[in-house]
Structures are given as C-alpha cells and as structure tokens.
Backbone as numpy.savetxt, mean C-alpha at the origin, in Angstrom:
# Nx Ny Nz CAx CAy CAz Cx Cy Cz
-2.45 -20.71 -14.84 -3.29 -19.50 -14.84 -2.42 -18.25 -14.84
-1.40 -18.24 -13.98 -0.51 -17.08 -13.93 0.19 -16.88 -15.27
0.56 -17.99 -15.92 1.21 -17.90 -17.22 0.35 -17.22 -18.26
-0.97 -17.44 -18.21 -1.87 -16.78 -19.15 -1.86 -15.27 -18.94
-1.83 -14.85 -17.69 -1.81 -13.42 -17.39 -0.49 -12.78 -17.82
0.64 -13.40 -17.44 1.93 -12.80 -17.77 2.16 -12.78 -19.28
1.65 -13.80 -19.99 1.79 -13.83 -21.45 1.03 -12.67 -22.08
-0.03 -12.21 -21.40 -0.82 -11.09 -21.91 -0.27 -9.75 -21.43
0.84 -9.79 -20.69 1.44 -8.55 -20.21 0.90 -8.07 -18.89
0.09 -8.89 -18.23 -0.46 -8.54 -16.92 0.39 -9.24 -15.87
1.36 -8.52 -15.34 2.33 -9.17 -14.46 2.45 -8.49 -13.10
1.41 -7.76 -12.70 1.45 -7.05 -11.41 0.48 -7.67 -10.42
0.87 -7.66 -9.16 0.01 -8.14 -8.10 0.43 -7.47 -6.80
-0.42 -7.54 -5.78 -0.08 -6.98 -4.47 0.42 -8.09 -3.57
1.43 -7.79 -2.77 1.99 -8.76 -1.83 1.95 -8.16 -0.43
1.25 -8.82 0.48 1.16 -8.36 1.86 2.49 -8.59 2.56
2.99 -7.55 3.22 4.24 -7.64 3.98 3.94 -7.22 5.42
3.50 -8.16 6.26 3.12 -7.84 7.65 4.34 -7.71 8.54
4.60 -6.51 9.01 5.77 -6.30 9.86 5.64 -7.01 11.20
4.41 -7.26 11.65 4.25 -7.99 12.91 4.68 -9.44 12.78
4.68 -9.95 11.55 5.15 -11.32 11.33 6.67 -11.33 11.13
7.17 -10.40 10.33 8.61 -10.33 10.09 9.36 -10.02 11.38
8.80 -9.11 12.18 9.42 -8.73 13.45 8.61 -9.25 14.63
8.24 -10.53 14.57 7.56 -11.15 15.70 8.47 -11.20 16.92
9.77 -11.24 16.66 10.77 -11.13 17.73 11.70 -9.97 17.36
12.73 -9.75 18.15 13.64 -8.64 17.88 14.47 -8.84 16.62
14.56 -10.09 16.15 15.31 -10.39 14.93 14.35 -10.61 13.77
14.64 -9.99 12.65 13.77 -10.10 11.48 13.80 -11.51 10.91
12.63 -12.00 10.51 12.50 -13.30 9.87 11.80 -13.09 8.53
12.56 -13.24 7.45 12.03 -12.97 6.12 11.62 -14.25 5.38
11.45 -15.35 6.10 11.15 -16.63 5.44 9.90 -16.55 4.58
8.82 -16.01 5.16 7.56 -15.89 4.41 7.74 -15.02 3.18
8.41 -13.90 3.34 8.60 -12.96 2.24 9.45 -13.60 1.14
10.53 -14.26 1.51 11.40 -14.90 0.52 10.66 -15.97 -0.27
9.86 -16.76 0.42 9.11 -17.82 -0.25 8.15 -17.24 -1.28
7.47 -16.17 -0.91 6.52 -15.54 -1.83 7.24 -14.89 -3.01
8.33 -14.18 -2.73 9.05 -13.49 -3.81 9.71 -14.48 -4.75
10.20 -15.59 -4.23 10.80 -16.60 -5.10 9.76 -17.17 -6.06
8.57 -17.44 -5.54 7.49 -17.97 -6.38 7.08 -16.96 -7.44
7.01 -15.69 -7.05 6.61 -14.65 -8.00 7.69 -14.42 -9.05
8.93 -14.46 -8.63 10.03 -14.30 -9.57 10.02 -15.41 -10.61
9.79 -16.63 -10.15 9.76 -17.77 -11.06 8.58 -17.71 -12.02
7.51 -17.03 -11.59 6.30 -16.94 -12.41 6.28 -15.71 -13.31
7.29 -14.84 -13.19 7.33 -13.65 -14.01 6.47 -12.52 -13.50
6.13 -12.55 -12.20 5.32 -11.49 -11.60 6.21 -10.43 -10.96
5.70 -9.19 -10.93 6.37 -8.09 -10.26 5.40 -7.53 -9.22
5.57 -7.90 -7.97 4.60 -7.50 -6.95 4.78 -6.07 -6.46
3.66 -5.52 -6.00 3.69 -4.28 -5.22 3.58 -4.69 -3.75
4.56 -4.34 -2.96 4.55 -4.72 -1.57 3.69 -3.79 -0.73
2.90 -4.36 0.16 2.05 -3.58 1.06 2.64 -3.69 2.47
3.31 -2.63 2.92 3.91 -2.61 4.25 2.83 -2.25 5.27
2.55 -3.16 6.20 1.48 -2.88 7.16 1.69 -3.68 8.44
0.85 -3.41 9.40 0.81 -4.03 10.73 1.93 -3.55 11.64
1.68 -3.69 12.91 2.59 -3.19 13.95 3.22 -4.35 14.71
4.54 -4.42 14.77 5.22 -5.50 15.50 4.98 -5.42 17.01
5.16 -6.53 17.73 4.96 -6.55 19.17 5.80 -5.50 19.90
7.02 -5.27 19.44 7.90 -4.32 20.13 7.39 -2.89 20.06
6.45 -2.63 19.12 5.92 -1.28 18.97 4.44 -1.22 19.36
4.03 -2.18 20.18 2.68 -2.13 20.72 1.64 -2.83 19.90
1.99 -3.98 19.34 1.05 -4.70 18.48 -0.23 -5.05 19.21
-1.33 -4.94 18.46 -2.62 -5.47 18.89 -3.32 -5.91 17.61
-4.60 -6.27 17.69 -5.29 -6.71 16.48 -5.27 -5.63 15.41
-5.22 -4.39 15.82 -4.95 -3.29 14.89 -4.53 -2.08 15.72
-3.68 -1.29 15.17 -3.22 -0.11 15.89 -1.95 0.47 15.30
-1.75 1.77 15.52 -0.55 2.44 15.02 0.64 2.10 15.90
1.85 2.13 15.35 3.05 1.84 16.15 3.31 2.94 17.17
3.95 2.57 18.26 4.29 3.54 19.29 5.39 4.49 18.83
6.17 4.08 17.86 7.23 4.92 17.29 7.19 4.83 15.78
6.79 5.93 15.13 6.78 5.95 13.67 8.18 5.79 13.11
9.16 6.37 13.79 10.54 6.29 13.30 11.02 4.84 13.28
10.80 4.11 14.37 11.23 2.72 14.41 10.47 1.88 13.40
9.20 2.16 13.25 8.40 1.44 12.26 8.96 1.69 10.86
9.34 2.94 10.60 9.94 3.26 9.30 11.26 2.54 9.08
12.05 2.39 10.12 13.31 1.66 10.00 13.06 0.19 9.67
12.02 -0.38 10.25 11.67 -1.76 9.94 11.23 -1.89 8.48
10.45 -0.91 8.03 10.04 -0.92 6.62 11.25 -0.83 5.70
12.22 -0.01 6.09 13.44 0.13 5.28 14.24 -1.16 5.26
14.18 -1.94 6.35 14.90 -3.21 6.37 14.33 -4.19 5.37
13.03 -4.08 5.10 12.42 -4.91 4.07 13.01 -4.55 2.71
13.12 -3.26 2.44 13.71 -2.80 1.19 15.14 -3.32 1.05
15.92 -3.22 2.13 17.30 -3.69 2.09 17.37 -5.17 1.78
16.50 -5.94 2.39 16.50 -7.39 2.17 16.11 -7.73 0.73
15.06 -7.09 0.24 14.60 -7.36 -1.12 15.64 -6.93 -2.14
16.24 -5.77 -1.93 17.27 -5.28 -2.86 18.45 -6.24 -2.93
18.76 -6.86 -1.81 19.91 -7.77 -1.79 19.58 -9.11 -2.42
18.42 -9.68 -2.10 18.10 -11.03 -2.54 17.33 -11.09 -3.85
16.56 -10.04 -4.13 15.73 -10.03 -5.34 15.81 -8.66 -6.01
16.99 -8.21 -6.40 17.14 -6.86 -6.96 16.26 -6.64 -8.19
15.51 -5.54 -8.15 14.67 -5.17 -9.28 13.33 -5.86 -9.34
13.09 -6.85 -8.48 11.84 -7.60 -8.56 10.66 -6.80 -8.03
10.84 -6.17 -6.86 9.76 -5.41 -6.23 10.23 -3.97 -6.03
9.68 -3.07 -6.81 10.10 -1.67 -6.75 9.02 -0.74 -6.23
7.80 -1.23 -6.11 6.68 -0.41 -5.69 6.17 -0.87 -4.32
5.95 0.10 -3.44 5.50 -0.21 -2.09 4.35 0.72 -1.68
3.26 0.12 -1.25 2.21 0.89 -0.59 2.48 0.87 0.91
2.25 2.00 1.53 2.45 2.10 2.98 1.10 2.01 3.67
0.90 0.88 4.37 -0.33 0.51 5.08 -1.45 0.19 4.11
-2.62 -0.10 4.64 -3.77 -0.50 3.84 -5.04 0.05 4.45
-5.75 0.89 3.69 -7.01 1.49 4.10 -6.95 2.07 5.52
-6.01 2.97 5.74 -5.78 3.48 7.10 -6.91 4.35 7.65
-7.83 4.78 6.80 -8.93 5.61 7.30 -9.96 4.79 8.07
-9.94 3.48 7.90 -10.93 2.62 8.56 -10.55 2.38 10.01
-11.54 2.38 10.88 -11.26 2.16 12.30 -10.80 0.73 12.58
-11.08 -0.19 11.66 -10.57 -1.54 11.82 -9.18 -1.72 11.27
-8.54 -0.62 10.88 -7.20 -0.69 10.29 -6.15 -0.11 11.22
-6.37 1.13 11.66 -5.41 1.76 12.57 -5.93 1.85 14.01
-7.23 1.92 14.16 -7.86 1.84 15.50 -7.32 2.88 16.48
-7.17 4.11 16.04 -6.69 5.14 16.96 -7.84 5.81 17.71
-9.05 5.60 17.24 -10.20 6.18 17.93 -11.03 7.10 17.06
-10.43 7.68 16.02 -11.18 8.56 15.13 -10.46 8.65 13.79
-11.20 9.07 12.77 -10.60 9.22 11.45 -9.51 10.27 11.47
-9.72 11.35 12.22 -8.72 12.42 12.29 -7.42 11.94 12.91
-7.53 11.15 13.99 -6.31 10.65 14.62 -5.67 9.56 13.78
-6.48 8.81 13.03 -5.91 7.86 12.07 -5.06 8.59 11.05
-5.57 9.71 10.54 -4.85 10.48 9.54 -3.54 11.02 10.10
-3.59 11.54 11.32 -2.38 12.08 11.93 -1.32 10.99 12.10
-1.76 9.83 12.57 -0.82 8.71 12.74 -0.26 8.27 11.41
-1.13 8.21 10.39 -0.69 7.73 9.08 0.33 8.67 8.45
0.09 9.95 8.54 1.04 10.92 7.97 2.41 10.76 8.62
2.43 10.57 9.93 3.68 10.38 10.64 4.38 9.10 10.19
3.62 8.03 10.04 4.17 6.75 9.61 4.68 6.83 8.18
3.92 7.48 7.31 4.32 7.58 5.91 5.61 8.39 5.78
5.70 9.49 6.52 6.90 10.32 6.46 8.13 9.54 6.89
8.01 8.81 8.00 9.14 8.06 8.51 9.53 6.92 7.57
8.54 6.17 7.12 8.82 5.02 6.26 9.29 5.47 4.88
8.62 6.46 4.31 9.01 6.92 2.97 10.45 7.39 2.92
10.84 8.19 3.92 12.22 8.70 3.95 13.22 7.55 4.10
12.95 6.66 5.06 13.89 5.57 5.34 13.98 4.59 4.18
12.87 4.29 3.55 12.86 3.34 2.45 13.59 3.89 1.23
13.38 5.15 0.93 14.07 5.75 -0.21 15.57 5.87 0.05
15.93 6.21 1.28 17.35 6.31 1.62 18.02 4.94 1.48
17.32 3.90 1.90 17.88 2.55 1.79 18.04 2.14 0.33
17.04 2.42 -0.49 17.13 2.07 -1.91 18.28 2.80 -2.59
18.46 4.08 -2.24 19.56 4.85 -2.82 20.90 4.25 -2.42
21.00 3.84 -1.16 22.24 3.20 -0.69 22.50 1.90 -1.43
21.41 1.20 -1.79 21.54 -0.08 -2.49 21.74 0.08 -3.99
21.61 1.32 -4.47 21.70 1.55 -5.91 20.47 1.07 -6.66
19.32 1.04 -5.97 18.06 0.58 -6.57 17.06 1.73 -6.61
16.05 1.58 -7.44 14.97 2.56 -7.54 13.70 1.95 -6.99
13.06 2.65 -6.07 11.77 2.20 -5.57 10.77 3.35 -5.66
9.49 3.00 -5.50 8.42 3.99 -5.46 7.55 3.68 -4.25
7.21 4.70 -3.49 6.32 4.53 -2.35 5.07 5.36 -2.57
3.95 4.85 -2.07 2.71 5.57 -2.29 1.64 5.26 -1.26
0.55 5.97 -1.37 -0.61 5.86 -0.49 -1.64 6.89 -0.95
-2.65 7.21 -0.19 -2.91 6.73 1.16 -3.69 5.41 1.22
-3.96 4.80 0.07 -4.58 3.47 0.02 -5.95 3.46 0.70
-6.72 4.53 0.54 -8.03 4.61 1.21 -9.10 3.93 0.36
-10.17 3.48 1.02 -11.29 2.87 0.32 -12.57 3.70 0.46
-12.63 4.57 1.46 -13.76 5.48 1.60 -13.43 6.75 0.81
-13.85 6.78 -0.44 -13.41 7.86 -1.32 -14.03 9.21 -0.95
-15.02 9.21 -0.09 -15.53 10.48 0.43 -14.47 11.18 1.27
-13.45 10.41 1.73 -12.36 10.96 2.53 -11.21 11.50 1.67
-11.30 11.31 0.36 -10.22 11.73 -0.53 -9.87 13.22 -0.40
-10.85 14.14 -0.28 -10.51 15.56 -0.17 -9.67 15.89 1.06
-9.69 15.02 2.06 -8.89 15.23 3.28 -7.59 14.46 3.22
-7.67 13.19 2.88 -6.51 12.32 2.99 -5.45 12.57 1.92
-5.87 12.77 0.69 -4.86 12.94 -0.37 -4.10 14.25 -0.22
-4.76 15.40 -0.01 -3.98 16.63 0.22 -3.08 16.54 1.45
-3.52 15.82 2.49 -2.70 15.69 3.69 -1.38 14.99 3.39
-1.38 14.21 2.31 -0.17 13.47 1.94 0.64 14.22 0.90
-0.02 14.73 -0.14 0.71 15.31 -1.27 1.06 16.79 -1.06
0.44 17.45 -0.08 0.73 18.86 0.18 1.43 19.06 1.52
2.07 18.04 2.00 2.75 18.08 3.29 4.25 17.92 3.05
5.04 18.85 3.54 6.47 18.82 3.27 7.18 17.59 3.78
6.63 16.94 4.82 7.29 15.76 5.39 6.98 14.49 4.61
5.92 14.51 3.82 5.52 13.31 3.08 5.64 13.48 1.56
5.41 14.68 1.06 5.34 14.90 -0.39 6.54 14.36 -1.16
7.79 14.49 -0.64 8.93 13.98 -1.42 8.90 12.48 -1.66
8.08 11.77 -0.88 8.08 10.31 -0.96 6.79 9.74 -1.53
5.90 10.64 -2.01 4.66 10.19 -2.64 4.93 10.05 -4.14
5.37 8.87 -4.52 5.66 8.62 -5.94 4.40 8.26 -6.71
3.38 7.81 -6.00 2.09 7.54 -6.63 1.02 7.63 -5.56
-0.19 7.93 -6.00 -1.35 7.96 -5.12 -2.21 6.75 -5.44
-2.59 6.01 -4.42 -3.42 4.82 -4.65 -4.66 4.86 -3.78
-5.71 4.24 -4.29 -6.97 4.13 -3.55 -7.66 2.84 -3.99
-8.59 2.39 -3.18 -9.31 1.16 -3.46 -10.75 1.50 -3.86
-11.15 0.97 -4.98 -12.49 1.24 -5.51 -13.25 -0.08 -5.64
-14.33 -0.18 -4.90 -15.18 -1.37 -4.95 -16.49 -1.01 -5.63
-16.54 -1.19 -6.95 -17.73 -0.76 -7.69 -18.85 -1.79 -7.62
-18.53 -3.00 -7.22 -19.55 -4.03 -7.03 -19.07 -4.95 -5.93
-19.91 -5.92 -5.58 -19.52 -6.80 -4.49 -20.40 -8.03 -4.40
-20.35 -8.66 -3.25 -21.06 -9.92 -3.06 -22.56 -9.77 -3.27
-23.12 -8.62 -2.85 -24.57 -8.44 -3.00 -24.97 -8.45 -4.47
-24.12 -7.87 -5.32 -24.41 -7.90 -6.76 -24.36 -9.32 -7.31
-23.34 -10.07 -6.86 -23.20 -11.45 -7.30 -24.39 -12.28 -6.83
-24.80 -12.07 -5.58 -25.93 -12.83 -5.03 -27.22 -12.53 -5.79
-27.33 -11.32 -6.32 -28.55 -10.96 -7.04 -28.49 -11.37 -8.52
-27.41 -12.08 -8.90 -27.35 -12.63 -10.26 -26.62 -11.78 -11.28
-25.73 -10.91 -10.84 -25.00 -10.05 -11.77 -24.26 -10.89 -12.81
-24.37 -10.49 -14.07 -23.63 -11.17 -15.14 -22.55 -10.23 -15.67
-21.78 -10.69 -16.66 -20.66 -9.89 -17.17 -21.15 -8.59 -17.80
-22.28 -8.64 -18.48 -22.81 -7.43 -19.11 -23.17 -6.38 -18.06
-23.76 -6.83 -16.97 -24.13 -5.90 -15.90 -22.89 -5.33 -15.22
-21.88 -6.16 -15.01 -20.64 -5.67 -14.42 -20.00 -4.63 -15.33
-20.02 -4.87 -16.63 -19.47 -3.89 -17.58 -20.23 -2.57 -17.47
-21.54 -2.65 -17.37 -22.34 -1.43 -17.27 -22.01 -0.66 -15.99
-21.77 -1.39 -14.90 -21.42 -0.73 -13.64 -20.09 0.00 -13.76
-19.09 -0.65 -14.33 -17.76 -0.04 -14.42 -17.75 1.14 -15.38
-18.61 1.10 -16.41 -18.62 2.16 -17.42 -19.72 3.19 -17.19
-20.53 3.02 -16.16 -21.66 3.89 -15.93 -21.28 5.24 -15.34
-22.31 6.03 -15.01 -22.09 7.40 -14.53 -21.34 7.43 -13.20
-21.39 6.33 -12.45 -20.64 6.22 -11.20 -19.62 5.09 -11.31
-19.05 4.95 -12.49 -18.08 3.89 -12.75 -16.66 4.34 -12.52
-15.71 3.64 -13.15 -14.30 3.88 -12.91 -13.88 5.30 -13.28
-14.34 5.79 -14.42 -13.94 7.12 -14.87 -14.42 8.20 -13.90
-15.61 8.01 -13.33 -16.15 9.00 -12.39 -15.21 9.18 -11.21
-14.76 8.08 -10.65 -13.90 8.17 -9.46 -12.49 8.63 -9.82
-12.02 8.24 -10.98 -10.71 8.73 -11.40 -10.74 10.26 -11.53
-11.78 10.78 -12.15 -11.90 12.23 -12.33 -12.09 12.94 -10.99
-12.66 12.25 -10.01 -12.83 12.83 -8.68 -11.48 12.93 -7.96
-10.64 11.91 -8.12 -9.36 11.86 -7.43 -8.31 12.72 -8.12
-8.30 12.75 -9.42 -7.23 13.37 -10.20 -6.92 14.83 -9.82
-7.91 15.66 -9.58 -7.58 17.07 -9.24 -6.80 17.20 -7.94
-7.06 16.36 -6.96 -6.33 16.44 -5.70 -4.86 16.07 -5.88
-4.59 15.17 -6.79 -3.22 14.80 -7.09 -2.55 15.90 -7.91
-3.25 16.42 -8.89 -2.68 17.42 -9.80 -2.31 18.71 -9.05
-3.07 19.07 -8.04 -2.81 20.31 -7.31 -1.47 20.28 -6.59
-0.93 19.10 -6.40 0.36 19.00 -5.71 1.53 19.18 -6.67
1.30 19.18 -7.98 2.39 19.23 -8.94 2.98 20.64 -9.03
C-alpha cells in the first residue's frame, strides 16, 4: 500500500515523537523513534515529526505543559541531533505540539493560558532545534500552532508569527481541518458527497482563505 502512494509521489506522513516516552528516565531512549524512522526510510517516506508530551522530569501528567520550557526545548533539540546523526535528511519538518488550544492537550486551565504556555514552548524549542540543525549542517523546518479549532486562528496564528521570540522559527503554519467525520460516515456518506463537502462553500478553499491573511500579515 505504501508503495502505491510513494510511486504516485505521495511520500509524506506525520510521526508522533512523544518526549515523555523518549525521556521516561533521565537518559534518552530513541528505540521507538529509530524503529519507526528505519521503516519509513526503507519505504521511501519522509515524515513530519510531531514533538509533544511532557517528560516525568518536567511534571508529566495525562496532559500538561512542561515546568521548564527551556529544558523541554533542549529535549526537542536532542531529537533533532539524534535524527541528523542516524538518519540525515530523512526528517526535516517538525510540528511543535499538537492541537495545543484544546484543554485535553495542554490542560493549563484556559485557552489563554494554553496559548501563553505554547508560545513559550515554541520559542524555546524552535531556537534550540534550529541551532542544533545548524551545528549538524542540516536544514530543518519548524511550525505550528497545529490548532483544530479554527475559530481560534485570529488569536493563535498572530501570537506565533508576530512575536519576536517565535517568528524566526515559524517556517510554516499548520492547522487541522476536519471537514467530515464519523457522523457523516454513519449517515451513509459516499465519495460524491465527500467531494461536495471538500469543494463546497465551507470546504477546503474556504478555510485556506480564512487562514492565509493571518500568515501573510507577518511577511
């Protein structure tokens, strides 16, 4: 199946990189990451790494921001160092966290405090990851804010792209768009209906045009 996709030029995928698993103890364990990257390398895939979760040493719980953004950023940079050494050029794109606006993601108590924590984490990780890549002689790209509640875009995207501590490290802006879901499938959605949803007045182009101005204003 993967061969069919790569033969068609579709060779991108997301790879979860849970720092609470890599740093379950004080010493990094990259076994899971190496196994996944080796399989992807052999299959011709180029993953986008998703750096997320908080290690026990920084106050891990089922969800929550790290007690030290700087230390969390250093751990993220260690992932870059490891990948650059063992799989140079394979993974060059990194998203920082996943859907941080959701209370089930950062769990700081409010969307505003989630945003404040995320900006701090992005600044620390973005700087450290880029510095590590430069030291390794590699090129990487970091991005976010990886939000799924697009009503929050007017707040979250400017907070990232118009902030001096984060803007230098925003190589791309990413968001999650769920135009359909299980309820549509349960009601008998077919391919024609899915096509109509994606191309309709509230389809993919609508949301792209909604997001694009917030990104462009930072240029």
